[in-house]
Amino acid sequence: MSSHALFAGIIRQATRLLLPSDCTTCEQPLTDDPTPFFCRQCWGLIRPLQGPSCPRCHRPFASPFATTHSPTHECHDCRTRAPHYSQVWAAYAYCAPLQDAIALFKYRGKVALADTLGTLLAQALPADLTADLLMPIPLHPNRLRQREFNQSLLLADRAGPVLGSPVSYRNLIRIVDTDPQTTLPRSARLQNLHQAFSLRAPVEVTGKRILLIDDVFTTGTTANECAKVLLKAGAKDVAVLALARSVDAGMVPDAWLPPSAFDQPHALRI
C-alpha cells in the first residue's frame, strides 16, 4: 500500500469517528471500510457480468444457450439498427451499489469516487482491447459549468495509462444543449441528439482507432451519434468503453444484490 493510500485511509477512519456516516446502499454504519460512502459487503457485490452476450454491443442474453449454435448472433437492436460503433464493453450491471456510486459521483460531486470507479473500470478491461485515442463523451458547456467536471473524462484519465493510450478531451464537442437522454422516450432519443456533436480538428482522428469513454451505456444513442461524427471524419474504427450498462432486472443474479433489495422494491434501480 502506498503512503498516500495509507494516509488517506487514516484520514477516512478519523473522519468516521468524528462524523459517523452510513453506507449509501445498506445504510449500515461505516467503520474501516476502504471505499468512500460504501461498506465492504455492499461494494463486494459489484462483479462483472458473465455469460453469453451480443457479439457487437455485449448486451447479456437471457438464455445461457443463446450463442451455442450461433456464436455471431446479435441482439435485436444491433440486427435491426446496426450501430456505427463496432464494439461496446460495459462490464458491470447498472444497479445498486454501483448505481448509487455513479449517482454520488455524477450528480452530487463526490469526485473522491473517481479513483475507485476508475479502478473498477480498469479491472474489467478486455485483455485484447487496444485504441489509438481515448475520447470521453463530451458535455455541453452549459452542463459542464453546472456540474464543474465531466465524469467521463475523469474515467478516461484513469483508463488511459492502463491502456497506454492518450486521452483527447478537447476535440469531440457537444454543440447542442439537448435535454438529458434519460428524460426522453426511446423513440425521441435519436432525434434529440441529431447533429449534437462535432469535431474541432477532424484530422486528429483520421485513420485512428477511437475508444469512446462513458459512465453508463443505456440505449447507445449518444455513443452512436459520436461514432457517426468520428467515422465521417475518417476514423478507422470506433468502439465504446463504459463503466456500467443498463440491463433487465432479471439479468442481475440475486447474489449481487444488497440485502435491502429484497425488502425495498425500489432498491434495484435498473
Short mmCIF file of C-alpha atoms in Angstrom, two decimals:
data_model
loop_
_atom_site.label_atom_id
_atom_site.label_comp_id
_atom_site.label_asym_id
_atom_site.label_seq_id
_atom_site.Cartn_x
_atom_site.Cartn_y
_atom_site.Cartn_z
CA MET A 1 0.00 0.00 0.00
CA SER A 2 1.40 3.40 -0.96
CA SER A 3 1.99 6.08 1.68
CA HIS A 4 -0.69 8.20 0.02
CA ALA A 5 -3.28 5.40 0.27
CA LEU A 6 -2.28 4.69 3.87
CA PHE A 7 -2.61 8.36 4.80
CA ALA A 8 -5.99 8.60 3.05
CA GLY A 9 -7.19 5.54 4.97
CA ILE A 10 -6.15 7.06 8.30
CA ILE A 11 -7.91 10.32 7.48
CA ARG A 12 -11.06 8.44 6.42
CA GLN A 13 -11.17 6.42 9.66
CA ALA A 14 -10.60 9.53 11.77
CA THR A 15 -13.35 11.36 9.94
CA ARG A 16 -15.78 8.49 10.53
CA LEU A 17 -15.01 8.55 14.24
CA LEU A 18 -15.69 12.27 14.46
CA LEU A 19 -18.53 12.34 11.89
CA PRO A 20 -20.21 8.93 11.74
CA SER A 21 -21.78 8.06 8.40
CA ASP A 22 -23.72 5.17 6.89
CA CYS A 23 -23.26 3.07 3.79
CA THR A 24 -25.16 4.68 0.92
CA THR A 25 -26.69 1.37 -0.15
CA CYS A 26 -27.48 -0.63 3.01
CA GLU A 27 -27.46 2.33 5.45
CA GLN A 28 -25.32 0.46 7.98
CA PRO A 29 -22.66 2.46 9.89
CA LEU A 30 -19.28 2.67 8.17
CA THR A 31 -16.16 1.76 10.15
CA ASP A 32 -12.85 0.88 8.49
CA ASP A 33 -14.41 0.27 5.07
CA PRO A 34 -11.89 1.32 2.38
CA THR A 35 -14.34 2.61 -0.23
CA PRO A 36 -15.77 6.10 0.38
CA PHE A 37 -19.52 6.03 1.18
CA PHE A 38 -19.86 2.21 0.97
CA CYS A 39 -19.31 -0.76 3.26
CA ARG A 40 -17.15 -3.72 2.28
CA GLN A 41 -20.13 -6.06 1.99
CA CYS A 42 -22.05 -3.89 -0.45
CA TRP A 43 -19.03 -2.93 -2.55
CA GLY A 44 -18.05 -6.58 -2.79
CA LEU A 45 -21.32 -7.27 -4.62
CA ILE A 46 -20.04 -5.48 -7.73
CA ARG A 47 -18.86 -8.13 -10.17
CA PRO A 48 -18.53 -8.20 -13.95
CA LEU A 49 -21.42 -9.56 -15.96
CA GLN A 50 -20.81 -13.05 -17.31
CA GLY A 51 -22.43 -15.39 -19.79
CA PRO A 52 -23.45 -15.13 -23.45
CA SER A 53 -23.96 -11.70 -24.93
CA CYS A 54 -24.38 -9.87 -28.21
CA PRO A 55 -21.02 -10.01 -30.07
CA ARG A 56 -21.32 -6.32 -31.00
CA CYS A 57 -22.80 -4.44 -28.04
CA HIS A 58 -22.31 -7.27 -25.49
CA ARG A 59 -25.82 -6.88 -24.08
CA PRO A 60 -26.36 -10.02 -21.94
CA PHE A 61 -28.68 -12.67 -23.34
CA ALA A 62 -31.29 -14.22 -21.06
CA SER A 63 -30.56 -17.79 -22.11
CA PRO A 64 -27.15 -19.36 -21.42
CA PHE A 65 -27.60 -21.24 -24.71
CA ALA A 66 -28.28 -18.14 -26.82
CA THR A 67 -24.99 -18.36 -28.73
CA THR A 68 -24.32 -22.09 -28.50
CA HIS A 69 -25.22 -22.82 -32.12
CA SER A 70 -24.85 -19.27 -33.44
CA PRO A 71 -21.83 -17.56 -31.86
CA THR A 72 -22.29 -14.45 -34.04
CA HIS A 73 -25.96 -13.99 -33.15
CA GLU A 74 -26.55 -10.28 -32.45
CA CYS A 75 -29.24 -8.74 -30.27
CA HIS A 76 -32.43 -7.35 -31.82
CA ASP A 77 -31.26 -3.72 -31.70
CA CYS A 78 -27.93 -4.41 -33.39
CA ARG A 79 -29.63 -6.53 -36.08
CA THR A 80 -32.38 -4.07 -36.90
CA ARG A 81 -30.44 -0.80 -36.45
CA ALA A 82 -26.77 -1.56 -36.99
CA PRO A 83 -24.84 0.99 -34.90
CA HIS A 84 -21.86 2.98 -36.12
CA TYR A 85 -19.64 1.74 -33.28
CA SER A 86 -18.03 -1.68 -33.72
CA GLN A 87 -17.98 -2.90 -30.11
CA VAL A 88 -19.21 -1.99 -26.65
CA TRP A 89 -17.54 -3.06 -23.43
CA ALA A 90 -19.52 -2.29 -20.26
CA ALA A 91 -18.66 -4.90 -17.67
CA TYR A 92 -21.00 -4.12 -14.78
CA ALA A 93 -24.76 -4.01 -14.35
CA TYR A 94 -26.17 -0.57 -13.63
CA CYS A 95 -27.78 -1.40 -10.30
CA ALA A 96 -27.07 -0.78 -6.63
CA PRO A 97 -24.49 -0.36 -5.22
CA LEU A 98 -22.69 0.72 -8.40
CA GLN A 99 -25.63 2.85 -9.49
CA ASP A 100 -25.58 4.56 -6.10
CA ALA A 101 -21.87 5.27 -6.51
CA ILE A 102 -22.30 6.68 -10.01
CA ALA A 103 -25.12 8.92 -8.79
CA LEU A 104 -22.95 10.29 -5.97
CA PHE A 105 -20.05 10.79 -8.36
CA LYS A 106 -22.03 12.30 -11.23
CA TYR A 107 -24.82 14.30 -9.63
CA ARG A 108 -23.54 15.11 -6.14
CA GLY A 109 -19.97 15.94 -6.98
CA LYS A 110 -18.33 13.17 -4.94
CA VAL A 111 -15.17 13.16 -7.06
CA ALA A 112 -13.41 11.17 -4.34
CA LEU A 113 -15.03 8.18 -6.02
CA ALA A 114 -13.20 8.80 -9.30
CA ASP A 115 -10.21 6.63 -8.36
CA THR A 116 -12.42 3.84 -7.00
CA LEU A 117 -14.64 3.77 -10.09
CA GLY A 118 -11.61 4.07 -12.34
CA THR A 119 -10.14 1.02 -10.64
CA LEU A 120 -13.33 -0.94 -11.29
CA LEU A 121 -13.16 0.06 -14.94
CA ALA A 122 -9.50 -0.94 -15.24
CA GLN A 123 -10.12 -4.32 -13.59
CA ALA A 124 -12.68 -5.27 -16.22
CA LEU A 125 -10.79 -4.18 -19.35
CA PRO A 126 -10.66 -6.91 -22.02
CA ALA A 127 -7.14 -8.26 -22.46
CA ASP A 128 -7.14 -7.57 -26.20
CA LEU A 129 -8.57 -4.03 -26.01
CA THR A 130 -6.43 -1.51 -27.89
CA ALA A 131 -7.02 2.02 -29.10
CA ASP A 132 -5.01 4.84 -30.62
CA LEU A 133 -7.00 7.52 -28.85
CA LEU A 134 -9.46 7.72 -25.94
CA MET A 135 -12.28 10.25 -26.16
CA PRO A 136 -14.73 10.87 -23.31
CA ILE A 137 -18.34 11.56 -24.26
CA PRO A 138 -18.45 15.38 -24.05
CA LEU A 139 -20.83 17.57 -22.08
CA HIS A 140 -22.28 20.78 -23.46
CA PRO A 141 -20.52 23.82 -21.92
CA ASN A 142 -23.72 24.80 -20.09
CA ARG A 143 -23.94 21.44 -18.35
CA LEU A 144 -20.21 21.38 -17.71
CA ARG A 145 -20.47 24.71 -15.91
CA GLN A 146 -23.30 23.35 -13.77
CA ARG A 147 -21.53 20.11 -12.88
CA GLU A 148 -17.99 21.56 -12.88
CA PHE A 149 -16.48 18.34 -14.23
CA ASN A 150 -17.06 15.70 -16.89
CA GLN A 151 -17.37 12.31 -15.20
CA SER A 152 -16.46 10.51 -18.44
CA LEU A 153 -13.20 12.47 -18.69
CA LEU A 154 -12.24 11.53 -15.13
CA LEU A 155 -12.80 7.86 -16.02
CA ALA A 156 -10.85 8.25 -19.28
CA ASP A 157 -7.93 9.78 -17.37
CA ARG A 158 -7.75 6.60 -15.30
CA ALA A 159 -8.20 4.17 -18.18
CA GLY A 160 -5.65 5.87 -20.43
CA PRO A 161 -2.49 4.87 -18.51
CA VAL A 162 -3.73 1.27 -18.20
CA LEU A 163 -4.33 1.01 -21.94
CA GLY A 164 -1.25 3.05 -22.80
CA SER A 165 -3.37 5.39 -24.93
CA PRO A 166 -3.57 9.20 -24.89
CA VAL A 167 -6.80 10.96 -23.93
CA SER A 168 -8.25 13.60 -26.27
CA TYR A 169 -10.80 15.75 -24.44
CA ARG A 170 -10.98 18.98 -26.46
CA ASN A 171 -11.62 17.73 -29.98
CA LEU A 172 -15.00 15.99 -29.76
CA ILE A 173 -17.50 18.59 -28.56
CA ARG A 174 -21.21 18.84 -27.90
CA ILE A 175 -22.61 21.82 -29.79
CA VAL A 176 -26.30 21.45 -28.94
CA ASP A 177 -27.56 21.68 -25.36
CA THR A 178 -30.10 18.87 -25.55
CA ASP A 179 -32.48 17.55 -22.94
CA PRO A 180 -30.99 14.70 -20.86
CA GLN A 181 -31.49 11.39 -22.67
CA THR A 182 -32.88 9.78 -19.50
CA THR A 183 -35.87 12.14 -19.61
CA LEU A 184 -36.96 11.07 -23.11
CA PRO A 185 -38.73 8.02 -24.50
CA ARG A 186 -36.62 5.76 -26.69
CA SER A 187 -38.29 7.00 -29.90
CA ALA A 188 -37.24 10.61 -29.16
CA ARG A 189 -33.64 9.99 -28.16
CA LEU A 190 -32.18 9.76 -31.67
CA GLN A 191 -33.81 12.97 -32.85
CA ASN A 192 -32.76 14.71 -29.65
CA LEU A 193 -29.08 14.16 -30.49
CA HIS A 194 -29.24 14.81 -34.23
CA GLN A 195 -26.16 16.90 -35.16
CA ALA A 196 -25.43 17.49 -31.48
CA PHE A 197 -21.70 16.63 -31.77
CA SER A 198 -18.82 17.98 -33.80
CA LEU A 199 -15.02 17.84 -34.09
CA ARG A 200 -12.70 20.79 -33.73
CA ALA A 201 -9.82 19.02 -35.53
CA PRO A 202 -11.10 16.17 -37.74
CA VAL A 203 -7.58 15.37 -38.96
CA GLU A 204 -6.68 14.16 -35.46
CA VAL A 205 -8.92 11.10 -35.80
CA THR A 206 -8.19 10.19 -39.44
CA GLY A 207 -7.12 6.56 -39.64
CA LYS A 208 -7.26 6.15 -35.84
CA ARG A 209 -8.97 3.55 -33.67
CA ILE A 210 -11.06 5.59 -31.26
CA LEU A 211 -12.37 4.38 -27.91
CA LEU A 212 -15.27 6.44 -26.56
CA ILE A 213 -15.47 6.53 -22.75
CA ASP A 214 -18.73 6.93 -20.82
CA ASP A 215 -20.02 6.18 -17.34
CA VAL A 216 -23.25 4.37 -18.27
CA PHE A 217 -24.29 2.69 -21.52
CA THR A 218 -28.08 2.70 -21.82
CA THR A 219 -29.53 2.65 -25.35
CA GLY A 220 -26.28 3.58 -27.08
CA THR A 221 -27.83 6.56 -28.85
CA THR A 222 -25.27 9.07 -27.57
CA ALA A 223 -22.29 6.85 -28.38
CA ASN A 224 -23.75 6.09 -31.80
CA GLU A 225 -24.06 9.76 -32.71
CA CYS A 226 -20.48 10.39 -31.59
CA ALA A 227 -19.28 7.39 -33.59
CA LYS A 228 -21.07 8.68 -36.68
CA VAL A 229 -19.20 12.00 -36.46
CA LEU A 230 -15.85 10.27 -35.93
CA LEU A 231 -16.27 7.82 -38.81
CA LYS A 232 -17.35 10.63 -41.13
CA ALA A 233 -14.08 12.38 -40.25
CA GLY A 234 -12.10 9.30 -41.29
CA ALA A 235 -11.67 7.31 -38.07
CA LYS A 236 -10.69 3.72 -38.79
CA ASP A 237 -12.86 2.28 -36.03
CA VAL A 238 -14.92 3.48 -33.08
CA ALA A 239 -15.61 1.33 -30.01
CA VAL A 240 -17.19 2.17 -26.67
CA LEU A 241 -16.00 1.55 -23.12
CA ALA A 242 -18.40 2.26 -20.26
CA LEU A 243 -18.31 1.53 -16.56
CA ALA A 244 -21.85 0.13 -16.35
CA ARG A 245 -24.74 -0.79 -18.58
CA SER A 246 -28.50 -0.86 -18.12
CA VAL A 247 -29.83 -4.41 -18.07
CA ASP A 248 -33.17 -6.02 -17.34
CA ALA A 249 -33.70 -6.75 -13.66
CA GLY A 250 -33.84 -10.47 -14.36
CA MET A 251 -30.26 -10.40 -15.68
CA VAL A 252 -28.78 -9.47 -12.29
CA PRO A 253 -28.15 -12.56 -10.09
CA ASP A 254 -29.63 -12.35 -6.60
CA ALA A 255 -26.16 -12.86 -5.13
CA TRP A 256 -25.16 -9.43 -6.45
CA LEU A 257 -27.95 -7.56 -4.70
CA PRO A 258 -27.66 -5.89 -1.29
CA PRO A 259 -29.96 -7.28 1.43
CA SER A 260 -32.12 -4.14 1.22
CA ALA A 261 -33.07 -5.03 -2.35
CA PHE A 262 -35.32 -7.80 -1.09
CA ASP A 263 -37.06 -5.61 1.48
CA GLN A 264 -37.42 -2.44 -0.60
CA PRO A 265 -38.74 -2.86 -4.15
CA HIS A 266 -37.13 0.41 -5.24
CA ALA A 267 -33.63 -0.64 -4.20
CA LEU A 268 -32.87 -2.27 -7.57
CA ARG A 269 -32.75 0.71 -9.85
CA ILE A 270 -32.08 -0.50 -13.42
#
